[in-house]
PDB file of C-alpha atoms in Angstrom:
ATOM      1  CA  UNK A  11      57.647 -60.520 231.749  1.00 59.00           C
ATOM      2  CA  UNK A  12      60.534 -59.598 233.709  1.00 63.00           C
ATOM      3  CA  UNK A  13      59.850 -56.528 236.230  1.00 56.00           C
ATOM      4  CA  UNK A  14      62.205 -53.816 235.472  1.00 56.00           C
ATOM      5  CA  UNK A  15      63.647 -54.080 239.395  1.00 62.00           C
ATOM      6  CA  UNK A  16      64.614 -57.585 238.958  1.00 87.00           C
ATOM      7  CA  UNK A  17      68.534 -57.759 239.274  1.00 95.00           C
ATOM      8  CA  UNK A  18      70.709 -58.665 236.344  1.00 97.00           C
ATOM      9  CA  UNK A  19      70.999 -62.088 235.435  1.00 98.00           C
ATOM     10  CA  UNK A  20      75.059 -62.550 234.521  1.00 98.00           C
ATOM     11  CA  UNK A  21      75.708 -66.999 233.305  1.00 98.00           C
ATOM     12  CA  UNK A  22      79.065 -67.387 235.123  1.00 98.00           C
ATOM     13  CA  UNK A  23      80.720 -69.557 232.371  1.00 98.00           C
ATOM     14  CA  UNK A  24      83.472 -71.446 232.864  1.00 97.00           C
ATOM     15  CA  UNK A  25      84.902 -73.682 230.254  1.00 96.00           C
ATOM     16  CA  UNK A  26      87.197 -76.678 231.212  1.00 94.00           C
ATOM     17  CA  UNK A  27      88.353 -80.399 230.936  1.00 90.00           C
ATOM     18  CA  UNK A  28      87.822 -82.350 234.032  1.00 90.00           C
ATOM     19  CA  UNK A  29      89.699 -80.534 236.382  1.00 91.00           C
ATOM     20  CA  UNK A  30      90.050 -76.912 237.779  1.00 94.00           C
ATOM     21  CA  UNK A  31      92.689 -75.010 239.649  1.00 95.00           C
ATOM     22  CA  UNK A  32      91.776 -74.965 243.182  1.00 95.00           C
ATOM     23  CA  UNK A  33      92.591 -71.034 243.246  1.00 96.00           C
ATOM     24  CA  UNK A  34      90.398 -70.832 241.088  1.00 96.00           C
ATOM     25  CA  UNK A  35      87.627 -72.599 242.681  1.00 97.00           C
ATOM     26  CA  UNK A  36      88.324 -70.751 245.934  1.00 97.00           C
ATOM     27  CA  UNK A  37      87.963 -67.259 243.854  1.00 97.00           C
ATOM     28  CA  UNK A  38      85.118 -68.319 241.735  1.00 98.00           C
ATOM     29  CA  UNK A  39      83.143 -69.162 245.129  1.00 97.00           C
ATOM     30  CA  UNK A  40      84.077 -66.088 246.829  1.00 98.00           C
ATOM     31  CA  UNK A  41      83.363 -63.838 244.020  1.00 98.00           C
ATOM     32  CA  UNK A  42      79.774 -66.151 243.830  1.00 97.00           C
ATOM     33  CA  UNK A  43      79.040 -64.724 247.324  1.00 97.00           C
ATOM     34  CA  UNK A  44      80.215 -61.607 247.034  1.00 97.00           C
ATOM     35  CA  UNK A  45      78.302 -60.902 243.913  1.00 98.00           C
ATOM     36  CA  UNK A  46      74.400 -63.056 244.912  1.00 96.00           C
ATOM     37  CA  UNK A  47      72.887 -59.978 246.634  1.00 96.00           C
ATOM     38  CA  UNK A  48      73.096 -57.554 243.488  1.00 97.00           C
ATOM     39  CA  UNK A  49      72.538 -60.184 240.475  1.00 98.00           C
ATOM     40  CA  UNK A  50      71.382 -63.581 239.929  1.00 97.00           C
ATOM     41  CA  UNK A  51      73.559 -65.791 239.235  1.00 97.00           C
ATOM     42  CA  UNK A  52      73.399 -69.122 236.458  1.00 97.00           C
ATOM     43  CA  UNK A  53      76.966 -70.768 237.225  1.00 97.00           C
ATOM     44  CA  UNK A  54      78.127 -73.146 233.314  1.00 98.00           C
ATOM     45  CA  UNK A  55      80.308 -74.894 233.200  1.00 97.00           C
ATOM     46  CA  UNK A  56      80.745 -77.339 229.915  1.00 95.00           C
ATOM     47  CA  UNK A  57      83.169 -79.928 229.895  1.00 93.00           C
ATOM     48  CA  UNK A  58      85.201 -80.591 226.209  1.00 89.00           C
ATOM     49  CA  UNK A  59      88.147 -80.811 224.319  1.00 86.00           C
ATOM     50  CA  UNK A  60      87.756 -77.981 222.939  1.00 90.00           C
ATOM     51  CA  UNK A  61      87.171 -74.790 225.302  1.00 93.00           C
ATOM     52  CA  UNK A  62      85.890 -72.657 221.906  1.00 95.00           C
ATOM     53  CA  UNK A  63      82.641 -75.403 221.219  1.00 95.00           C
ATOM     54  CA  UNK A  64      82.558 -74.946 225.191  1.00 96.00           C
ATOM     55  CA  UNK A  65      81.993 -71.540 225.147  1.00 97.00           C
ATOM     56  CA  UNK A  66      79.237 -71.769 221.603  1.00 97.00           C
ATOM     57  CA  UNK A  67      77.400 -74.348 224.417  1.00 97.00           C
ATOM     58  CA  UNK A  68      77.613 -72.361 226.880  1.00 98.00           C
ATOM     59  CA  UNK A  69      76.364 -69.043 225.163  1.00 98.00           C
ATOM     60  CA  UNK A  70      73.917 -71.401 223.244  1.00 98.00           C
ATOM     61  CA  UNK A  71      72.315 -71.990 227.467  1.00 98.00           C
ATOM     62  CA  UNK A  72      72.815 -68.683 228.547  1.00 98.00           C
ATOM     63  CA  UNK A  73      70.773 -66.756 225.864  1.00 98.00           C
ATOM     64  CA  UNK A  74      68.228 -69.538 226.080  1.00 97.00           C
ATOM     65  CA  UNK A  75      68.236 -68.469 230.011  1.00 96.00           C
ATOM     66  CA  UNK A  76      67.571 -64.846 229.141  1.00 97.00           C
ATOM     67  CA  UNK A  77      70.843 -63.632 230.520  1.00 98.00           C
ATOM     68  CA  UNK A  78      71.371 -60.331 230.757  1.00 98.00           C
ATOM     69  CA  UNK A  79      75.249 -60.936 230.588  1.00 98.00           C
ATOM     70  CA  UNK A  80      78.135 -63.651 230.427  1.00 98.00           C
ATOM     71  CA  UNK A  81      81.113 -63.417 232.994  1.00 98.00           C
ATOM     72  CA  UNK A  82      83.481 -65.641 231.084  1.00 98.00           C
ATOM     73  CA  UNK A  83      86.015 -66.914 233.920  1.00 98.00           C
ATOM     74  CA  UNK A  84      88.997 -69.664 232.706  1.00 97.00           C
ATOM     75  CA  UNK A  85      89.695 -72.431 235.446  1.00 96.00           C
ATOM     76  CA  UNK A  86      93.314 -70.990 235.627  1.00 96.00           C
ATOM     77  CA  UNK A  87      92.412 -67.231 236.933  1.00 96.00           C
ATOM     78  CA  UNK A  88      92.568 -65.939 240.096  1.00 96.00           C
ATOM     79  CA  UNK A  89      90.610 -62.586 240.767  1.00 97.00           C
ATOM     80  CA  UNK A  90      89.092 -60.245 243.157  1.00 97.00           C
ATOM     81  CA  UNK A  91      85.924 -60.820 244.797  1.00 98.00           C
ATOM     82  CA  UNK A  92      83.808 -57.904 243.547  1.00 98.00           C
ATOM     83  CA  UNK A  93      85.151 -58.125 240.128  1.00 98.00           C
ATOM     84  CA  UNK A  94      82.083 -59.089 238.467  1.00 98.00           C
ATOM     85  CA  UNK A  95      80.583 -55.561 239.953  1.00 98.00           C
ATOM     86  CA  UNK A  96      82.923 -53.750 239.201  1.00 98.00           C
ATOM     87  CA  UNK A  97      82.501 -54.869 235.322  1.00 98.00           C
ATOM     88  CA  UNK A  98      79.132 -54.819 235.622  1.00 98.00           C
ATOM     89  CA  UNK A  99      79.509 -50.893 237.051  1.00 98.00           C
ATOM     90  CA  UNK A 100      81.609 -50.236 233.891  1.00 98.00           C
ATOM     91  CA  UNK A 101      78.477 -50.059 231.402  1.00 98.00           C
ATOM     92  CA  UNK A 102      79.992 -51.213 228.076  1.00 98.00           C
ATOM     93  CA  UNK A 103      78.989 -53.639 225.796  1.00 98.00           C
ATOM     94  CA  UNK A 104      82.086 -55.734 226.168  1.00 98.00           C
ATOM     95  CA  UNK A 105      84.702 -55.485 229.069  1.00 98.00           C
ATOM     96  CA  UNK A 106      87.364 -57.440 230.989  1.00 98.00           C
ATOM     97  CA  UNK A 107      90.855 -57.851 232.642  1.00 98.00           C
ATOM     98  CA  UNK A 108      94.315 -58.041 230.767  1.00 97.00           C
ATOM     99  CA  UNK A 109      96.791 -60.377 231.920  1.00 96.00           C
ATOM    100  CA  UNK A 110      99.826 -62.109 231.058  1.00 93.00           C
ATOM    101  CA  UNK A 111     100.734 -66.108 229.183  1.00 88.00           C
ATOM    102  CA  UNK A 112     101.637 -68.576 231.298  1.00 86.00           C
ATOM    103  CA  UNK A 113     104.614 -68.996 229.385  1.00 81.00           C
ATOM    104  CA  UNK A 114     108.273 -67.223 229.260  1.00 81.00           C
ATOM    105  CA  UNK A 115     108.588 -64.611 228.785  1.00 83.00           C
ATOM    106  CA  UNK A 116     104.684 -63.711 230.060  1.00 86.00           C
ATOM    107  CA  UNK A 117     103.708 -61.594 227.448  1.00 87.00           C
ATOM    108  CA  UNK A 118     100.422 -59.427 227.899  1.00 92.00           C
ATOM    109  CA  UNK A 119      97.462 -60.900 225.911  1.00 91.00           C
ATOM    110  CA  UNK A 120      95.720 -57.815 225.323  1.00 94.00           C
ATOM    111  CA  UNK A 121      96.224 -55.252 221.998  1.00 94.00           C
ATOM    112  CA  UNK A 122      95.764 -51.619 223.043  1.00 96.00           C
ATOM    113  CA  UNK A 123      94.634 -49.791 220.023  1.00 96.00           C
ATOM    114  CA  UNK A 124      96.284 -46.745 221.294  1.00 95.00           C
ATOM    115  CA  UNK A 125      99.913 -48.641 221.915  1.00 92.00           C
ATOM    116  CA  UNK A 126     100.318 -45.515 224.069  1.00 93.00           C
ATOM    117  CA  UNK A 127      97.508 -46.073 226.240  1.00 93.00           C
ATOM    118  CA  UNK A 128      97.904 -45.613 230.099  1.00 90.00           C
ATOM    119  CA  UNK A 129      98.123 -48.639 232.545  1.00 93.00           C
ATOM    120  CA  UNK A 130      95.008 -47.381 234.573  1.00 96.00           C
ATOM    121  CA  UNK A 131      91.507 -47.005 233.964  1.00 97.00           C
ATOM    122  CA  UNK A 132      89.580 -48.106 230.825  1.00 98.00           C
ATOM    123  CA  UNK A 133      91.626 -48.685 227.467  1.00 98.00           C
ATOM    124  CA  UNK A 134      90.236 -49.794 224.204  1.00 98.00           C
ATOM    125  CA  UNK A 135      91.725 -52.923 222.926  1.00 97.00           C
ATOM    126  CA  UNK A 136      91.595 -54.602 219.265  1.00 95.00           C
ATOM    127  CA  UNK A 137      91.944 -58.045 221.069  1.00 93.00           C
ATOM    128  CA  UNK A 138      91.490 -59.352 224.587  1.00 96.00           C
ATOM    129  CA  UNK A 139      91.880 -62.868 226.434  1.00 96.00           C
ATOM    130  CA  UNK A 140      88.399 -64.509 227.355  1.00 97.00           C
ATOM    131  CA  UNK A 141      90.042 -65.335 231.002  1.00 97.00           C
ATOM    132  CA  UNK A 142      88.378 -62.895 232.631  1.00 98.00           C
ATOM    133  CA  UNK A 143      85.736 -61.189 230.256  1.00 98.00           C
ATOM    134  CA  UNK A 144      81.747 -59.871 230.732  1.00 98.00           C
ATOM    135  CA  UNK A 145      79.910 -59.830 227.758  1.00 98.00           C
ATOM    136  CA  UNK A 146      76.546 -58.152 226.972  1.00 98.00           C
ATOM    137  CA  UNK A 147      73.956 -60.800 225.886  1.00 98.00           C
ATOM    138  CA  UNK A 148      72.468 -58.240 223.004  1.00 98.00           C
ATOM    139  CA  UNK A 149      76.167 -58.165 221.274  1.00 98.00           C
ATOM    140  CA  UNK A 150      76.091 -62.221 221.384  1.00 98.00           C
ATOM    141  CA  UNK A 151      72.278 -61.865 220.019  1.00 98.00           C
ATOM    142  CA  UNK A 152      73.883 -60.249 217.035  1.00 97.00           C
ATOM    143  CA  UNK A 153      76.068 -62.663 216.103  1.00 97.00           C
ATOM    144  CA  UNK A 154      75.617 -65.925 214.129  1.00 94.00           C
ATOM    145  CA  UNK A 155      76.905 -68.786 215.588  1.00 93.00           C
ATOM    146  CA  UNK A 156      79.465 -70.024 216.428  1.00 94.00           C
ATOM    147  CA  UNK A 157      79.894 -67.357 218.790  1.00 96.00           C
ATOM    148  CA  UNK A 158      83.651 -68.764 219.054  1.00 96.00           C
ATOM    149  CA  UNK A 159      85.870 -70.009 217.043  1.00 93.00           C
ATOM    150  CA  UNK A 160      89.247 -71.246 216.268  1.00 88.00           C
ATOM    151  CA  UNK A 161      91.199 -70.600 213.168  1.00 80.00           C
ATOM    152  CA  UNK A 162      94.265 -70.338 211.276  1.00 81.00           C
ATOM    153  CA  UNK A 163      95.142 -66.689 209.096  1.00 72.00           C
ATOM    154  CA  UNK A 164      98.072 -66.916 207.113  1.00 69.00           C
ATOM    155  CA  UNK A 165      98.425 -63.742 206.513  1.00 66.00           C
ATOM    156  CA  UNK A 166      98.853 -62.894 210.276  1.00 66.00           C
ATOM    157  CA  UNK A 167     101.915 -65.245 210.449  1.00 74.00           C
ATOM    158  CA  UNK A 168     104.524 -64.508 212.923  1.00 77.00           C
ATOM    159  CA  UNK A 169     108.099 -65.845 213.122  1.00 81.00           C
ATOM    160  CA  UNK A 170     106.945 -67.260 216.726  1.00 74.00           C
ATOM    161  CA  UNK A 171     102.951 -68.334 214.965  1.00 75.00           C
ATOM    162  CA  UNK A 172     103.980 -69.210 211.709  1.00 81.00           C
ATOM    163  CA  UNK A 173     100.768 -70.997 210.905  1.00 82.00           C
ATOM    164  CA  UNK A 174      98.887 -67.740 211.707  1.00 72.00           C
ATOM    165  CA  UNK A 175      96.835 -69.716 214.941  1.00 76.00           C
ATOM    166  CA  UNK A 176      94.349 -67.781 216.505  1.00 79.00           C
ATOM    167  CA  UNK A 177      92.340 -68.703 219.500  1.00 84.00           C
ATOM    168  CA  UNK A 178      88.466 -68.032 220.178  1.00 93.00           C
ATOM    169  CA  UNK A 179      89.396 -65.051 221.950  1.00 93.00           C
ATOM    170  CA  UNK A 180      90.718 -62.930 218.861  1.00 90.00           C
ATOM    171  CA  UNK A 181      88.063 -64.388 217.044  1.00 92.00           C
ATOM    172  CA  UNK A 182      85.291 -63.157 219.238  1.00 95.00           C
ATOM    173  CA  UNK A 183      87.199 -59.882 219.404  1.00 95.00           C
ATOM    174  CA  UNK A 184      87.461 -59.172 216.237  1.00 92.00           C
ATOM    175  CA  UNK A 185      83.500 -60.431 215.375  1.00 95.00           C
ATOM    176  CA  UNK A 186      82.507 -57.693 217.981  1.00 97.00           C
ATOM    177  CA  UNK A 187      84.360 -54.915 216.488  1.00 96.00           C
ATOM    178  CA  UNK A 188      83.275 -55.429 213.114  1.00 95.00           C
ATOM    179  CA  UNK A 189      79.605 -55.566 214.609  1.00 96.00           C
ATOM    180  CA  UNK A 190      80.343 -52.025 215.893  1.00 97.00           C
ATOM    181  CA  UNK A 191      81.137 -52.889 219.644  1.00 97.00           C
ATOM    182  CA  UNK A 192      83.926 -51.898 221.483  1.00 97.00           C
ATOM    183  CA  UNK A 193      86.142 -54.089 223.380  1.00 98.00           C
ATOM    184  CA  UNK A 194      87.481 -52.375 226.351  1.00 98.00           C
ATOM    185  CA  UNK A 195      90.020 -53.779 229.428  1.00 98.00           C
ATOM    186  CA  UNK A 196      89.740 -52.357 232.657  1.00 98.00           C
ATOM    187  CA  UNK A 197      92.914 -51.953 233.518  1.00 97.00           C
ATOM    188  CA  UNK A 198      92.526 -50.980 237.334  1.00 98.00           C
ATOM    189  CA  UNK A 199      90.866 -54.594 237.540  1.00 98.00           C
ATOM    190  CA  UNK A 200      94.159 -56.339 235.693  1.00 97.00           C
ATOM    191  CA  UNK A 201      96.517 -55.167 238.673  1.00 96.00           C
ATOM    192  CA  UNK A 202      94.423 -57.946 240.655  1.00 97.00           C
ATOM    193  CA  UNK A 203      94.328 -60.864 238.392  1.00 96.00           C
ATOM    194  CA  UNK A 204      96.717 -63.525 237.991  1.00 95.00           C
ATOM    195  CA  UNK A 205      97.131 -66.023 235.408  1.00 95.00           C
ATOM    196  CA  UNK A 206      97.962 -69.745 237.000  1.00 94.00           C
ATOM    197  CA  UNK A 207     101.018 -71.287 235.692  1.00 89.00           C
ATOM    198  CA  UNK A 208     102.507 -74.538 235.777  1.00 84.00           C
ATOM    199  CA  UNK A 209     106.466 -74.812 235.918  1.00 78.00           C
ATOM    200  CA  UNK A 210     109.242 -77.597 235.963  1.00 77.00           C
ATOM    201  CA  UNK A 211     110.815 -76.864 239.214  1.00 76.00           C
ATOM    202  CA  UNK A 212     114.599 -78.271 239.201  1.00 79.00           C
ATOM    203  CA  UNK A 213     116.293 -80.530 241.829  1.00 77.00           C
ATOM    204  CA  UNK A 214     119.110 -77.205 242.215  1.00 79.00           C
ATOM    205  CA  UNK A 215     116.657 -74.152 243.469  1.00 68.00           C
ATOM    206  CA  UNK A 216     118.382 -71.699 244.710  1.00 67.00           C
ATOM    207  CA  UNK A 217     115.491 -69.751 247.391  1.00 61.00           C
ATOM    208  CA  UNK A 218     114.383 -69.091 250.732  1.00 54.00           C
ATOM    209  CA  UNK A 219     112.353 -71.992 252.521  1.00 52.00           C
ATOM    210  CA  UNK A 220     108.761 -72.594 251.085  1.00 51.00           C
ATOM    211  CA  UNK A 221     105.365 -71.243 252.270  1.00 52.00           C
ATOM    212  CA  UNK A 222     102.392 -72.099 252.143  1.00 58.00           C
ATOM    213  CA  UNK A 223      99.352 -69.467 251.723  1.00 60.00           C
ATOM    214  CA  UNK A 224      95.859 -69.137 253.485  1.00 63.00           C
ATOM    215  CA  UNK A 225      93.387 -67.550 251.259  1.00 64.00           C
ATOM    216  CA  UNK A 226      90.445 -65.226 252.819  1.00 63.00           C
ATOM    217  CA  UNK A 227      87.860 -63.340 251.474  1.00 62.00           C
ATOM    218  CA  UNK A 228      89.124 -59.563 250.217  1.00 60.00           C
ATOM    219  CA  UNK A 229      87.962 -56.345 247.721  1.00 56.00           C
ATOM    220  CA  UNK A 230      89.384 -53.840 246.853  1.00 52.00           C
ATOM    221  CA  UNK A 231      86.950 -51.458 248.983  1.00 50.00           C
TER     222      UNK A 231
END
């Protein structure tokens, strides 16, 4: 039996094909050793086609692991070192960053119920992205599997989705809510996460001279 002073156990779980952003990996590994004196650690990371039956594998290992929670973190994210405390110092059931498509014109992915809601703090949402997301092992240990799933509604059509797609993410979302849980973004933590794009870049750029970066370790403290 586990002492009650042991640290939380959080499966970082990142789904993927064969390759990751470097970013990424470079902010994955720095928020690794940021995070290893407060919690253990159990790094995923399952390989498929399909990053929804990646995520059902995934969970599948984690509760099997005893995890206390899953940081869900997409191999195209870029984020603060401490983010996984700062989740973790949140205290809700279900909790992560907003941020924006990778694709003109970058629309946010998350719903606010409240459409109102301020840009700052905690905000409910109907709907969030699974880029950046922790997740309470007792709200996955009330669901039936699949945990995640893809699927096509119809009636939620849109003249820019008319076949009604919906990712794992809504799907997830929406499971939790009806459960009872409430899905929340922290919206101080979304000011310091960035999606990873890819873009044609044209022969006729107009711009300064190019750059290159040097990543080091940083919080927000």
């Amino acid at each position: 039996m586990r002492h009650p002073s042991d640290k939380p156990r959080v499966a970082l779980c990142i789904p993927s094909g064969d390759t990751w952003k470097s970013l990424t990996g470079f902010h994955v590994m720095s928020l690794g050793a940021y995070s290893a004196p407060h919690v253990t650690l159990m790094p995923m990371n399952v390989r498929t086609q399909d990053t929804a039956e990646s995520r059902n594998q995934m969970t599948a290992a984690a509760l099997n692991e005893d995890a206390d929670y899953l940081l869900w973190i997409d191999a195209d994210m870029i984020m603060p070192p401490d983010a996984l405390l700062r989740l973790l110092k949140r205290d809700v059931d279900v909790v992560g960053a907003d941020y924006r498509r990778r694709a003109p014109p970058f629309p946010k992915i998350g719903k606010p119920i409240d459409p109102s809601a301020p840009d700052r703090g905690m905000v409910e949402v109907s709907m969030l992205g699974l880029g950046l997301m922790l997740i309470r092992a007792d709200v996955l240990k009330k669901m039936m599997r699949p945990w995640f799933l893809r699927m096509w509604v119809l009636e939620h059509a849109t003249p820019d989705n008319p076949s009604g797609f919906a990712t794992e993410d809504g799907y997830f979302c929406g499971y939790a809510r009806h459960l009872g849980c409430k899905v929340w973004a922290d919206m101080d933590l979304s000011h310091e996460v960035g999606h990873i794009a890819e873009q044609m870049i044209p022969w006729d750029l107009d711009g300064g001279a190019a750059t290159e970066g040097v990543e080091c370790l940083k919080t927000s403290a």
